[in-house]
PDB file of C-alpha atoms and ligand atoms in Angstrom:
ATOM      1  CA  UNK A   1      -3.674  25.009 -10.690  1.00 85.00           C
ATOM      2  CA  UNK A   2      -5.416  21.789 -11.599  1.00 93.00           C
ATOM      3  CA  UNK A   3      -8.273  20.425  -9.522  1.00 97.00           C
ATOM      4  CA  UNK A   4      -7.603  16.904  -8.266  1.00 98.00           C
ATOM      5  CA  UNK A   5     -10.176  14.335  -7.143  1.00 98.00           C
ATOM      6  CA  UNK A   6      -8.782  11.896  -4.572  1.00 98.00           C
ATOM      7  CA  UNK A   7     -10.785   8.729  -3.895  1.00 98.00           C
ATOM      8  CA  UNK A   8      -9.633   6.446  -1.072  1.00 98.00           C
ATOM      9  CA  UNK A   9      -8.316   8.441   1.881  1.00 98.00           C
ATOM     10  CA  UNK A  10      -6.891   5.638   4.030  1.00 98.00           C
ATOM     11  CA  UNK A  11      -3.424   5.129   5.493  1.00 97.00           C
ATOM     12  CA  UNK A  12      -1.794   6.114   2.195  1.00 98.00           C
ATOM     13  CA  UNK A  13      -4.412   8.292   0.493  1.00 98.00           C
ATOM     14  CA  UNK A  14      -4.817  10.792   3.302  1.00 98.00           C
ATOM     15  CA  UNK A  15      -1.142  11.842   3.569  1.00 98.00           C
ATOM     16  CA  UNK A  16      -0.843  11.854  -0.257  1.00 98.00           C
ATOM     17  CA  UNK A  17      -3.880  14.141  -0.565  1.00 98.00           C
ATOM     18  CA  UNK A  18      -2.489  16.378   2.205  1.00 98.00           C
ATOM     19  CA  UNK A  19       0.737  16.850   0.210  1.00 98.00           C
ATOM     20  CA  UNK A  20      -1.231  17.809  -2.899  1.00 98.00           C
ATOM     21  CA  UNK A  21      -3.064  20.471  -0.859  1.00 98.00           C
ATOM     22  CA  UNK A  22       0.301  21.713   0.466  1.00 98.00           C
ATOM     23  CA  UNK A  23       1.548  21.946  -3.124  1.00 97.00           C
ATOM     24  CA  UNK A  24      -1.322  24.319  -3.903  1.00 97.00           C
ATOM     25  CA  UNK A  25      -3.809  22.038  -5.681  1.00 98.00           C
ATOM     26  CA  UNK A  26      -7.533  22.113  -4.990  1.00 98.00           C
ATOM     27  CA  UNK A  27      -8.270  18.575  -3.786  1.00 98.00           C
ATOM     28  CA  UNK A  28     -11.787  17.108  -3.712  1.00 98.00           C
ATOM     29  CA  UNK A  29     -11.794  13.910  -1.672  1.00 98.00           C
ATOM     30  CA  UNK A  30     -14.033  10.967  -0.897  1.00 98.00           C
ATOM     31  CA  UNK A  31     -13.795   7.839   1.260  1.00 98.00           C
ATOM     32  CA  UNK A  32     -16.416   5.454   2.655  1.00 98.00           C
ATOM     33  CA  UNK A  33     -15.085   5.851   6.228  1.00 98.00           C
ATOM     34  CA  UNK A  34     -16.277   9.046   7.967  1.00 98.00           C
ATOM     35  CA  UNK A  35     -13.174   9.226  10.255  1.00 98.00           C
ATOM     36  CA  UNK A  36     -10.954   9.354   7.182  1.00 98.00           C
ATOM     37  CA  UNK A  37     -13.002  12.235   5.790  1.00 98.00           C
ATOM     38  CA  UNK A  38     -12.557  14.139   9.055  1.00 98.00           C
ATOM     39  CA  UNK A  39      -8.773  13.737   8.823  1.00 98.00           C
ATOM     40  CA  UNK A  40      -8.835  14.800   5.161  1.00 98.00           C
ATOM     41  CA  UNK A  41     -10.816  17.923   6.018  1.00 98.00           C
ATOM     42  CA  UNK A  42      -8.255  18.859   8.681  1.00 98.00           C
ATOM     43  CA  UNK A  43      -5.612  18.687   5.933  1.00 98.00           C
ATOM     44  CA  UNK A  44      -7.504  21.093   3.694  1.00 98.00           C
ATOM     45  CA  UNK A  45      -9.194  18.561   1.392  1.00 98.00           C
ATOM     46  CA  UNK A  46     -12.703  19.527   0.269  1.00 98.00           C
ATOM     47  CA  UNK A  47     -14.797  16.558   1.360  1.00 98.00           C
ATOM     48  CA  UNK A  48     -17.429  15.436  -1.159  1.00 98.00           C
ATOM     49  CA  UNK A  49     -20.593  13.362  -0.671  1.00 98.00           C
ATOM     50  CA  UNK A  50     -19.556  10.545  -3.033  1.00 98.00           C
ATOM     51  CA  UNK A  51     -17.014   9.591  -5.700  1.00 98.00           C
ATOM     52  CA  UNK A  52     -19.074  11.004  -8.554  1.00 98.00           C
ATOM     53  CA  UNK A  53     -19.338  14.388  -6.818  1.00 98.00           C
ATOM     54  CA  UNK A  54     -15.574  14.323  -6.168  1.00 98.00           C
ATOM     55  CA  UNK A  55     -14.689  13.962  -9.874  1.00 98.00           C
ATOM     56  CA  UNK A  56     -16.917  16.824 -10.962  1.00 91.00           C
ATOM     57  CA  UNK A  57     -14.735  19.442 -12.735  1.00 95.00           C
ATOM     58  CA  UNK A  58     -11.567  17.577 -11.712  1.00 98.00           C
ATOM     59  CA  UNK A  59      -8.660  17.618 -14.185  1.00 98.00           C
ATOM     60  CA  UNK A  60      -7.014  14.588 -12.547  1.00 98.00           C
ATOM     61  CA  UNK A  61      -8.616  11.711 -10.610  1.00 98.00           C
ATOM     62  CA  UNK A  62      -6.400   9.690  -8.254  1.00 98.00           C
ATOM     63  CA  UNK A  63      -7.641   6.439  -6.716  1.00 98.00           C
ATOM     64  CA  UNK A  64      -5.912   4.824  -3.708  1.00 98.00           C
ATOM     65  CA  UNK A  65      -8.133   1.842  -2.918  1.00 98.00           C
ATOM     66  CA  UNK A  66      -7.593  -1.595  -1.351  1.00 97.00           C
ATOM     67  CA  UNK A  67      -7.924  -3.955  -4.347  1.00 96.00           C
ATOM     68  CA  UNK A  68      -8.962  -4.399  -7.991  1.00 96.00           C
ATOM     69  CA  UNK A  69     -12.677  -4.869  -7.293  1.00 98.00           C
ATOM     70  CA  UNK A  70     -12.848  -1.494  -5.507  1.00 98.00           C
ATOM     71  CA  UNK A  71     -11.045   0.277  -8.356  1.00 98.00           C
ATOM     72  CA  UNK A  72     -13.315  -1.265 -11.022  1.00 98.00           C
ATOM     73  CA  UNK A  73     -16.480  -0.405  -9.113  1.00 98.00           C
ATOM     74  CA  UNK A  74     -15.343   3.212  -8.615  1.00 98.00           C
ATOM     75  CA  UNK A  75     -14.224   3.485 -12.278  1.00 98.00           C
ATOM     76  CA  UNK A  76     -17.636   2.245 -13.492  1.00 98.00           C
ATOM     77  CA  UNK A  77     -19.260   5.005 -11.415  1.00 98.00           C
ATOM     78  CA  UNK A  78     -16.950   7.905 -12.187  1.00 98.00           C
ATOM     79  CA  UNK A  79     -15.817   7.369 -15.792  1.00 98.00           C
ATOM     80  CA  UNK A  80     -19.202   8.384 -17.308  1.00 97.00           C
ATOM     81  CA  UNK A  81     -19.273  11.532 -15.124  1.00 97.00           C
ATOM     82  CA  UNK A  82     -15.653  12.736 -15.286  1.00 98.00           C
ATOM     83  CA  UNK A  83     -14.700  15.936 -17.094  1.00 97.00           C
ATOM     84  CA  UNK A  84     -13.768  15.470 -20.765  1.00 95.00           C
ATOM     85  CA  UNK A  85     -10.023  14.727 -20.983  1.00 95.00           C
ATOM     86  CA  UNK A  86      -9.589  14.163 -17.240  1.00 97.00           C
ATOM     87  CA  UNK A  87      -6.583  11.948 -16.467  1.00 97.00           C
ATOM     88  CA  UNK A  88      -7.340   8.895 -14.286  1.00 97.00           C
ATOM     89  CA  UNK A  89      -4.384   7.759 -12.170  1.00 97.00           C
ATOM     90  CA  UNK A  90      -4.802   4.568 -10.160  1.00 97.00           C
ATOM     91  CA  UNK A  91      -2.140   4.310  -7.448  1.00 97.00           C
ATOM     92  CA  UNK A  92      -3.663   1.276  -5.701  1.00 97.00           C
ATOM     93  CA  UNK A  93      -1.803  -2.044  -5.884  1.00 95.00           C
ATOM     94  CA  UNK A  94      -4.065  -4.332  -7.911  1.00 94.00           C
ATOM     95  CA  UNK A  95      -3.882  -7.394 -10.141  1.00 90.00           C
ATOM     96  CA  UNK A  96      -2.799  -6.910 -13.738  1.00 86.00           C
ATOM     97  CA  UNK A  97      -6.149  -8.087 -15.143  1.00 87.00           C
ATOM     98  CA  UNK A  98      -8.117  -5.515 -13.116  1.00 93.00           C
ATOM     99  CA  UNK A  99      -5.633  -2.820 -14.164  1.00 92.00           C
ATOM    100  CA  UNK A 100      -6.290  -3.696 -17.803  1.00 90.00           C
ATOM    101  CA  UNK A 101     -10.061  -3.616 -17.207  1.00 94.00           C
ATOM    102  CA  UNK A 102      -9.708  -0.202 -15.519  1.00 96.00           C
ATOM    103  CA  UNK A 103      -7.849   1.119 -18.594  1.00 94.00           C
ATOM    104  CA  UNK A 104     -10.612  -0.288 -20.800  1.00 95.00           C
ATOM    105  CA  UNK A 105     -13.367   1.433 -18.790  1.00 97.00           C
ATOM    106  CA  UNK A 106     -11.506   4.756 -19.016  1.00 96.00           C
ATOM    107  CA  UNK A 107     -10.898   4.308 -22.750  1.00 95.00           C
ATOM    108  CA  UNK A 108     -14.581   3.495 -23.349  1.00 96.00           C
ATOM    109  CA  UNK A 109     -15.384   6.961 -22.012  1.00 96.00           C
ATOM    110  CA  UNK A 110     -12.551   8.661 -23.914  1.00 95.00           C
ATOM    111  CA  UNK A 111     -10.436   9.261 -20.806  1.00 96.00           C
ATOM    112  CA  UNK A 112      -6.650   8.858 -20.590  1.00 95.00           C
ATOM    113  CA  UNK A 113      -5.560   6.588 -17.734  1.00 96.00           C
ATOM    114  CA  UNK A 114      -2.418   5.278 -16.138  1.00 94.00           C
ATOM    115  CA  UNK A 115      -1.675   2.647 -13.507  1.00 93.00           C
ATOM    116  CA  UNK A 116       0.834   4.177 -11.101  1.00 95.00           C
ATOM    117  CA  UNK A 117       1.226   2.059  -7.956  1.00 96.00           C
ATOM    118  CA  UNK A 118       3.585   3.377  -5.308  1.00 96.00           C
ATOM    119  CA  UNK A 119       6.329   2.187  -2.981  1.00 96.00           C
ATOM    120  CA  UNK A 120       7.590   3.876   0.174  1.00 95.00           C
ATOM    121  CA  UNK A 121       4.906   3.168   2.765  1.00 95.00           C
ATOM    122  CA  UNK A 122       3.016   5.662   4.899  1.00 96.00           C
ATOM    123  CA  UNK A 123       6.324   7.336   5.818  1.00 95.00           C
ATOM    124  CA  UNK A 124       6.979   8.020   2.139  1.00 96.00           C
ATOM    125  CA  UNK A 125       3.391   9.182   1.624  1.00 97.00           C
ATOM    126  CA  UNK A 126       3.734  11.700   4.466  1.00 97.00           C
ATOM    127  CA  UNK A 127       7.196  12.907   3.442  1.00 97.00           C
ATOM    128  CA  UNK A 128       6.239  13.184  -0.252  1.00 97.00           C
ATOM    129  CA  UNK A 129       8.980  10.746  -1.265  1.00 97.00           C
ATOM    130  CA  UNK A 130       6.974   7.853  -2.758  1.00 97.00           C
ATOM    131  CA  UNK A 131       8.265   6.052  -5.844  1.00 96.00           C
ATOM    132  CA  UNK A 132       5.557   5.921  -8.545  1.00 95.00           C
ATOM    133  CA  UNK A 133       5.705   2.988 -10.995  1.00 93.00           C
ATOM    134  CA  UNK A 134       3.837   4.689 -13.778  1.00 89.00           C
ATOM    135  CA  UNK A 135       3.497   1.995 -16.402  1.00 78.00           C
ATOM    136  CA  UNK A 136       0.425   2.482 -18.530  1.00 72.00           C
ATOM    137  CA  UNK A 137      -1.020  -0.678 -20.065  1.00 64.00           C
ATOM    138  CA  UNK A 138      -0.708  -2.275 -16.603  1.00 62.00           C
ATOM    139  CA  UNK A 139       3.147  -2.397 -16.678  1.00 79.00           C
ATOM    140  CA  UNK A 140       3.299  -0.428 -13.418  1.00 81.00           C
ATOM    141  CA  UNK A 141       1.374  -3.182 -11.647  1.00 86.00           C
ATOM    142  CA  UNK A 142       3.866  -5.787 -12.864  1.00 88.00           C
ATOM    143  CA  UNK A 143       6.771  -3.803 -11.358  1.00 91.00           C
ATOM    144  CA  UNK A 144       4.830  -3.266  -8.131  1.00 92.00           C
ATOM    145  CA  UNK A 145       4.012  -6.959  -7.695  1.00 94.00           C
ATOM    146  CA  UNK A 146       7.690  -7.906  -8.196  1.00 95.00           C
ATOM    147  CA  UNK A 147       8.766  -5.198  -5.728  1.00 96.00           C
ATOM    148  CA  UNK A 148       6.322  -6.330  -3.058  1.00 96.00           C
ATOM    149  CA  UNK A 149       7.353  -9.959  -3.427  1.00 98.00           C
ATOM    150  CA  UNK A 150      10.871  -8.763  -2.496  1.00 98.00           C
ATOM    151  CA  UNK A 151       9.367  -6.807   0.429  1.00 98.00           C
ATOM    152  CA  UNK A 152       7.364  -9.754   1.812  1.00 98.00           C
ATOM    153  CA  UNK A 153      10.357 -12.079   1.610  1.00 98.00           C
ATOM    154  CA  UNK A 154      12.834  -9.533   3.004  1.00 98.00           C
ATOM    155  CA  UNK A 155      10.607  -8.618   5.974  1.00 98.00           C
ATOM    156  CA  UNK A 156      10.441 -12.279   6.975  1.00 98.00           C
ATOM    157  CA  UNK A 157      14.222 -12.540   6.552  1.00 98.00           C
ATOM    158  CA  UNK A 158      14.873  -9.505   8.758  1.00 98.00           C
ATOM    159  CA  UNK A 159      12.338 -10.689  11.363  1.00 98.00           C
ATOM    160  CA  UNK A 160      13.940 -14.146  11.484  1.00 98.00           C
ATOM    161  CA  UNK A 161      17.352 -12.564  12.040  1.00 98.00           C
ATOM    162  CA  UNK A 162      16.035 -10.570  15.037  1.00 98.00           C
ATOM    163  CA  UNK A 163      14.396 -13.693  16.509  1.00 98.00           C
ATOM    164  CA  UNK A 164      17.675 -15.597  16.105  1.00 98.00           C
ATOM    165  CA  UNK A 165      19.613 -12.685  17.660  1.00 98.00           C
ATOM    166  CA  UNK A 166      17.273 -12.782  20.693  1.00 98.00           C
ATOM    167  CA  UNK A 167      18.039 -16.494  21.181  1.00 97.00           C
ATOM    168  CA  UNK A 168      21.770 -15.787  20.853  1.00 98.00           C
ATOM    169  CA  UNK A 169      21.673 -12.984  23.424  1.00 98.00           C
ATOM    170  CA  UNK A 170      22.439 -10.240  20.897  1.00 98.00           C
ATOM    171  CA  UNK A 171      20.512  -6.987  21.472  1.00 98.00           C
ATOM    172  CA  UNK A 172      18.197  -5.574  18.817  1.00 98.00           C
ATOM    173  CA  UNK A 173      20.313  -2.419  18.605  1.00 98.00           C
ATOM    174  CA  UNK A 174      23.558  -4.371  18.231  1.00 98.00           C
ATOM    175  CA  UNK A 175      22.175  -6.420  15.332  1.00 98.00           C
ATOM    176  CA  UNK A 176      20.723  -3.292  13.743  1.00 98.00           C
ATOM    177  CA  UNK A 177      24.019  -1.373  14.032  1.00 98.00           C
ATOM    178  CA  UNK A 178      25.937  -4.167  12.332  1.00 98.00           C
ATOM    179  CA  UNK A 179      23.423  -5.318   9.684  1.00 98.00           C
ATOM    180  CA  UNK A 180      22.390  -1.784   8.663  1.00 98.00           C
ATOM    181  CA  UNK A 181      25.976  -1.079   7.605  1.00 97.00           C
ATOM    182  CA  UNK A 182      26.637  -4.583   6.262  1.00 98.00           C
ATOM    183  CA  UNK A 183      25.334  -6.819   3.501  1.00 98.00           C
ATOM    184  CA  UNK A 184      22.073  -7.468   5.376  1.00 97.00           C
ATOM    185  CA  UNK A 185      21.038  -3.846   4.797  1.00 98.00           C
ATOM    186  CA  UNK A 186      17.588  -3.429   3.205  1.00 98.00           C
ATOM    187  CA  UNK A 187      14.428  -1.293   3.464  1.00 97.00           C
ATOM    188  CA  UNK A 188      12.722  -3.783   5.821  1.00 98.00           C
ATOM    189  CA  UNK A 189      15.621  -3.286   8.246  1.00 98.00           C
ATOM    190  CA  UNK A 190      16.590   0.372   7.986  1.00 98.00           C
ATOM    191  CA  UNK A 191      13.247   2.073   7.223  1.00 97.00           C
ATOM    192  CA  UNK A 192      10.687  -0.367   8.585  1.00 98.00           C
ATOM    193  CA  UNK A 193      12.562  -2.228  11.333  1.00 98.00           C
ATOM    194  CA  UNK A 194      10.234  -4.922  12.814  1.00 98.00           C
ATOM    195  CA  UNK A 195      11.431  -4.441  16.417  1.00 98.00           C
ATOM    196  CA  UNK A 196      10.878  -1.293  18.495  1.00 98.00           C
ATOM    197  CA  UNK A 197      13.828   1.026  19.093  1.00 98.00           C
ATOM    198  CA  UNK A 198      16.296   1.273  16.203  1.00 98.00           C
ATOM    199  CA  UNK A 199      13.958   3.066  13.738  1.00 98.00           C
ATOM    200  CA  UNK A 200      11.572   5.277  15.762  1.00 97.00           C
ATOM    201  CA  UNK A 201       9.092   5.780  12.890  1.00 96.00           C
ATOM    202  CA  UNK A 202       8.528   2.066  12.225  1.00 97.00           C
ATOM    203  CA  UNK A 203       5.150   0.490  13.191  1.00 98.00           C
ATOM    204  CA  UNK A 204       6.912  -1.774  15.736  1.00 98.00           C
ATOM    205  CA  UNK A 205       7.096   1.322  17.955  1.00 98.00           C
ATOM    206  CA  UNK A 206       3.307   1.686  18.032  1.00 98.00           C
ATOM    207  CA  UNK A 207       2.292  -1.910  18.654  1.00 98.00           C
ATOM    208  CA  UNK A 208       2.246  -2.739  14.919  1.00 98.00           C
ATOM    209  CA  UNK A 209      -0.591  -0.367  14.031  1.00 97.00           C
ATOM    210  CA  UNK A 210      -0.452  -0.038  10.179  1.00 96.00           C
ATOM    211  CA  UNK A 211       1.336   1.312   8.161  1.00 96.00           C
ATOM    212  CA  UNK A 212       0.773  -1.431   5.643  1.00 98.00           C
ATOM    213  CA  UNK A 213      -1.765  -3.973   6.828  1.00 98.00           C
ATOM    214  CA  UNK A 214      -0.905  -7.695   6.730  1.00 98.00           C
ATOM    215  CA  UNK A 215      -4.097  -8.260   4.695  1.00 98.00           C
ATOM    216  CA  UNK A 216      -2.697  -6.019   1.944  1.00 98.00           C
ATOM    217  CA  UNK A 217       0.697  -7.758   2.033  1.00 98.00           C
ATOM    218  CA  UNK A 218      -1.064 -11.125   1.627  1.00 98.00           C
ATOM    219  CA  UNK A 219      -3.062  -9.683  -1.278  1.00 97.00           C
ATOM    220  CA  UNK A 220       0.153  -8.579  -3.013  1.00 97.00           C
ATOM    221  CA  UNK A 221       1.940 -11.890  -2.411  1.00 98.00           C
ATOM    222  CA  UNK A 222      -1.026 -13.790  -3.839  1.00 97.00           C
ATOM    223  CA  UNK A 223      -0.928 -11.521  -6.888  1.00 95.00           C
ATOM    224  CA  UNK A 224       2.783 -12.286  -7.287  1.00 96.00           C
ATOM    225  CA  UNK A 225       2.100 -16.023  -7.155  1.00 96.00           C
ATOM    226  CA  UNK A 226      -0.760 -15.812  -9.660  1.00 94.00           C
ATOM    227  CA  UNK A 227       1.501 -13.826 -11.983  1.00 91.00           C
ATOM    228  CA  UNK A 228       4.390 -16.292 -11.463  1.00 94.00           C
ATOM    229  CA  UNK A 229       2.147 -19.216 -12.304  1.00 94.00           C
ATOM    230  CA  UNK A 230       0.738 -17.678 -15.449  1.00 88.00           C
ATOM    231  CA  UNK A 231       4.186 -16.481 -16.613  1.00 90.00           C
ATOM    232  CA  UNK A 232       5.959 -19.747 -15.741  1.00 95.00           C
ATOM    233  CA  UNK A 233       8.374 -18.163 -13.219  1.00 97.00           C
ATOM    234  CA  UNK A 234       9.745 -20.241 -10.330  1.00 98.00           C
ATOM    235  CA  UNK A 235       9.433 -18.267  -7.052  1.00 98.00           C
ATOM    236  CA  UNK A 236       9.786 -20.687  -4.104  1.00 98.00           C
ATOM    237  CA  UNK A 237      10.537 -17.980  -1.495  1.00 98.00           C
ATOM    238  CA  UNK A 238       7.585 -15.937  -2.758  1.00 98.00           C
ATOM    239  CA  UNK A 239       5.402 -19.026  -2.285  1.00 98.00           C
ATOM    240  CA  UNK A 240       6.737 -19.587   1.232  1.00 98.00           C
ATOM    241  CA  UNK A 241       6.201 -15.932   2.181  1.00 98.00           C
ATOM    242  CA  UNK A 242       2.609 -16.188   0.900  1.00 98.00           C
ATOM    243  CA  UNK A 243       2.006 -19.228   3.134  1.00 98.00           C
ATOM    244  CA  UNK A 244       3.486 -17.519   6.201  1.00 98.00           C
ATOM    245  CA  UNK A 245       1.418 -14.360   5.695  1.00 98.00           C
ATOM    246  CA  UNK A 246      -1.717 -16.481   5.147  1.00 98.00           C
ATOM    247  CA  UNK A 247      -1.132 -18.158   8.536  1.00 98.00           C
ATOM    248  CA  UNK A 248      -0.364 -14.821  10.210  1.00 98.00           C
ATOM    249  CA  UNK A 249      -3.599 -13.339   8.797  1.00 98.00           C
ATOM    250  CA  UNK A 250      -5.619 -16.422   9.783  1.00 98.00           C
ATOM    251  CA  UNK A 251      -4.561 -15.934  13.396  1.00 96.00           C
ATOM    252  CA  UNK A 252      -6.485 -12.649  13.538  1.00 97.00           C
ATOM    253  CA  UNK A 253      -3.671 -10.320  12.428  1.00 98.00           C
ATOM    254  CA  UNK A 254      -5.051  -9.115   9.076  1.00 98.00           C
ATOM    255  CA  UNK A 255      -5.441  -5.577  10.435  1.00 98.00           C
ATOM    256  CA  UNK A 256      -1.970  -5.436  12.026  1.00 98.00           C
ATOM    257  CA  UNK A 257       1.061  -4.051  10.242  1.00 98.00           C
ATOM    258  CA  UNK A 258       2.832  -6.681   8.127  1.00 98.00           C
ATOM    259  CA  UNK A 259       6.055  -6.247  10.142  1.00 98.00           C
ATOM    260  CA  UNK A 260       4.169  -7.792  13.097  1.00 98.00           C
ATOM    261  CA  UNK A 261       4.948 -11.162  11.504  1.00 98.00           C
ATOM    262  CA  UNK A 262       7.955 -11.148  13.833  1.00 98.00           C
ATOM    263  CA  UNK A 263       5.579 -11.993  16.719  1.00 98.00           C
ATOM    264  CA  UNK A 264       4.260 -14.963  14.741  1.00 97.00           C
ATOM    265  CA  UNK A 265       7.809 -16.165  13.984  1.00 98.00           C
ATOM    266  CA  UNK A 266       8.717 -15.784  17.654  1.00 96.00           C
ATOM    267  CA  UNK A 267       5.692 -17.899  18.554  1.00 91.00           C
ATOM    268  CA  UNK A 268       4.074 -15.056  20.562  1.00 81.00           C
ATOM    269  CA  UNK A 269       0.302 -14.943  20.928  1.00 55.00           C
ATOM    270  CA  UNK A 270      -0.843 -11.696  19.289  1.00 50.00           C
TER     271      UNK A 270
HETATM  272  P1  NAD B 301      -6.440   1.545   3.547  1.00 51.99           P
HETATM  273  O1  NAD B 301      -7.321   0.375   3.754  1.00 51.99           O
HETATM  274  O2  NAD B 301      -5.879   2.286   4.720  1.00 51.99           O
HETATM  275  O3  NAD B 301      -7.170   2.633   2.605  1.00 51.99           O
HETATM  276  C1  NAD B 301      -8.042   2.302   1.557  1.00 51.99           C
HETATM  277  C2  NAD B 301      -9.235   3.234   1.666  1.00 51.99           C
HETATM  278  O4  NAD B 301     -10.120   3.030   0.558  1.00 51.99           O
HETATM  279  C3  NAD B 301     -10.068   2.993   2.930  1.00 51.99           C
HETATM  280  O5  NAD B 301     -10.081   4.185   3.698  1.00 51.99           O
HETATM  281  C4  NAD B 301     -11.460   2.629   2.402  1.00 51.99           C
HETATM  282  O6  NAD B 301     -12.511   3.125   3.183  1.00 51.99           O
HETATM  283  C5  NAD B 301     -11.432   3.288   1.028  1.00 51.99           C
HETATM  284  N1  NAD B 301     -12.417   2.742   0.091  1.00 51.99           N
HETATM  285  C6  NAD B 301     -12.695   1.438  -0.205  1.00 51.99           C
HETATM  286  N2  NAD B 301     -13.668   1.367  -1.128  1.00 51.99           N
HETATM  287  C7  NAD B 301     -13.998   2.652  -1.441  1.00 51.99           C
HETATM  288  C8  NAD B 301     -14.944   3.228  -2.334  1.00 51.99           C
HETATM  289  N3  NAD B 301     -15.750   2.488  -3.099  1.00 51.99           N
HETATM  290  N4  NAD B 301     -15.019   4.582  -2.392  1.00 51.99           N
HETATM  291  C9  NAD B 301     -14.224   5.359  -1.628  1.00 51.99           C
HETATM  292  N5  NAD B 301     -13.310   4.859  -0.739  1.00 51.99           N
HETATM  293  C10 NAD B 301     -13.212   3.529  -0.663  1.00 51.99           C
HETATM  294  O7  NAD B 301      -5.247   1.033   2.603  1.00 51.99           O
HETATM  295  P2  NAD B 301      -3.841   1.746   2.318  1.00 51.99           P
HETATM  296  O8  NAD B 301      -2.816   1.171   3.227  1.00 51.99           O
HETATM  297  O9  NAD B 301      -4.044   3.230   2.206  1.00 51.99           O
HETATM  298  O10 NAD B 301      -3.529   1.143   0.861  1.00 51.99           O
HETATM  299  C11 NAD B 301      -4.239   1.604  -0.317  1.00 51.99           C
HETATM  300  C12 NAD B 301      -3.596   0.943  -1.538  1.00 51.99           C
HETATM  301  O11 NAD B 301      -2.206   1.278  -1.600  1.00 51.99           O
HETATM  302  C13 NAD B 301      -3.661  -0.596  -1.490  1.00 51.99           C
HETATM  303  O12 NAD B 301      -3.877  -1.066  -2.792  1.00 51.99           O
HETATM  304  C14 NAD B 301      -2.279  -0.983  -0.968  1.00 51.99           C
HETATM  305  O13 NAD B 301      -1.903  -2.279  -1.376  1.00 51.99           O
HETATM  306  C15 NAD B 301      -1.411   0.099  -1.586  1.00 51.99           C
HETATM  307  N6  NAD B 301      -0.187   0.443  -0.851  1.00 51.99           N
HETATM  308  C16 NAD B 301      -0.170   0.572   0.508  1.00 51.99           C
HETATM  309  C17 NAD B 301       1.027   0.893   1.155  1.00 51.99           C
HETATM  310  C18 NAD B 301       1.098   1.048   2.659  1.00 51.99           C
HETATM  311  O14 NAD B 301       2.240   1.108   3.191  1.00 51.99           O
HETATM  312  N7  NAD B 301      -0.015   1.136   3.380  1.00 51.99           N
HETATM  313  C19 NAD B 301       2.197   1.113   0.401  1.00 51.99           C
HETATM  314  C20 NAD B 301       2.138   1.009  -0.992  1.00 51.99           C
HETATM  315  C21 NAD B 301       0.941   0.680  -1.614  1.00 51.99           C
END
């Protein structure tokens, strides 16, 4: 079985690495946060002292990092030290320009690389059901940015519907039961419901602990707007969602799950 280096063992990386261990791979992991290394160790990951040590003898290197600058800095460190022919897979969500630079760094050292961002959230990472948008040449990042613009807009739409239902005296469960089997059905409602109760696994049931942090949603929406501007696409709802998440983040919610925007829309102090 191949040896896999896994760099970035956060909310997504840790359950992904755990599934690779379960599938029988030897996984060598590294993260800057000691608590994340402890969790990784409990899942059978061999914890390494740094990223360079993690890639030693690895056939595949997976990165799951916050943003483009983290990926580029790790790639500059590891690419000169990786095993000849090792495949670099970046599953972080990053801007297209950084993805292209990451490919260039890998190519400079003769390493094959692919951008393969994922969709499915921490639930999908734990269940092993993530969708990988493996593009190569940064195409995966383009698909991911479009997908997450839909997600940011649809979460606000679902949250607004629950806030309206509250004002109209309709219970959360009643709205969920109807909309989840009607034309309002979407992932933000049925997998990631922003109110506690209808979907027990959603972050709303644990006081909006991420999950997918609002800071990362804002990052993705900004990427979508940069891409829209440079490509000449008109995305007014994407722009509005970006503004709303910027306000939500500015009120001290960057570390909360992005579905917590319902509290902001309701006017609650969070
Ligand atoms: P996270 O902040 O929980 O995890 C990122 C980890 O990277 C952190 O543990 C951090 O310590 C580590 N890190 C940062 N710099 C590092 C370095 N130089 N070396 C080693 N480790 C380093 O974030 P997350 O929610 O796991 O998301 C990771 C990526 O996946 C992001 O790009 C995000 O946009 C994307 N994503 C997240 C979700 C989700 O639901 N959380 C879903 C799809 C995609």
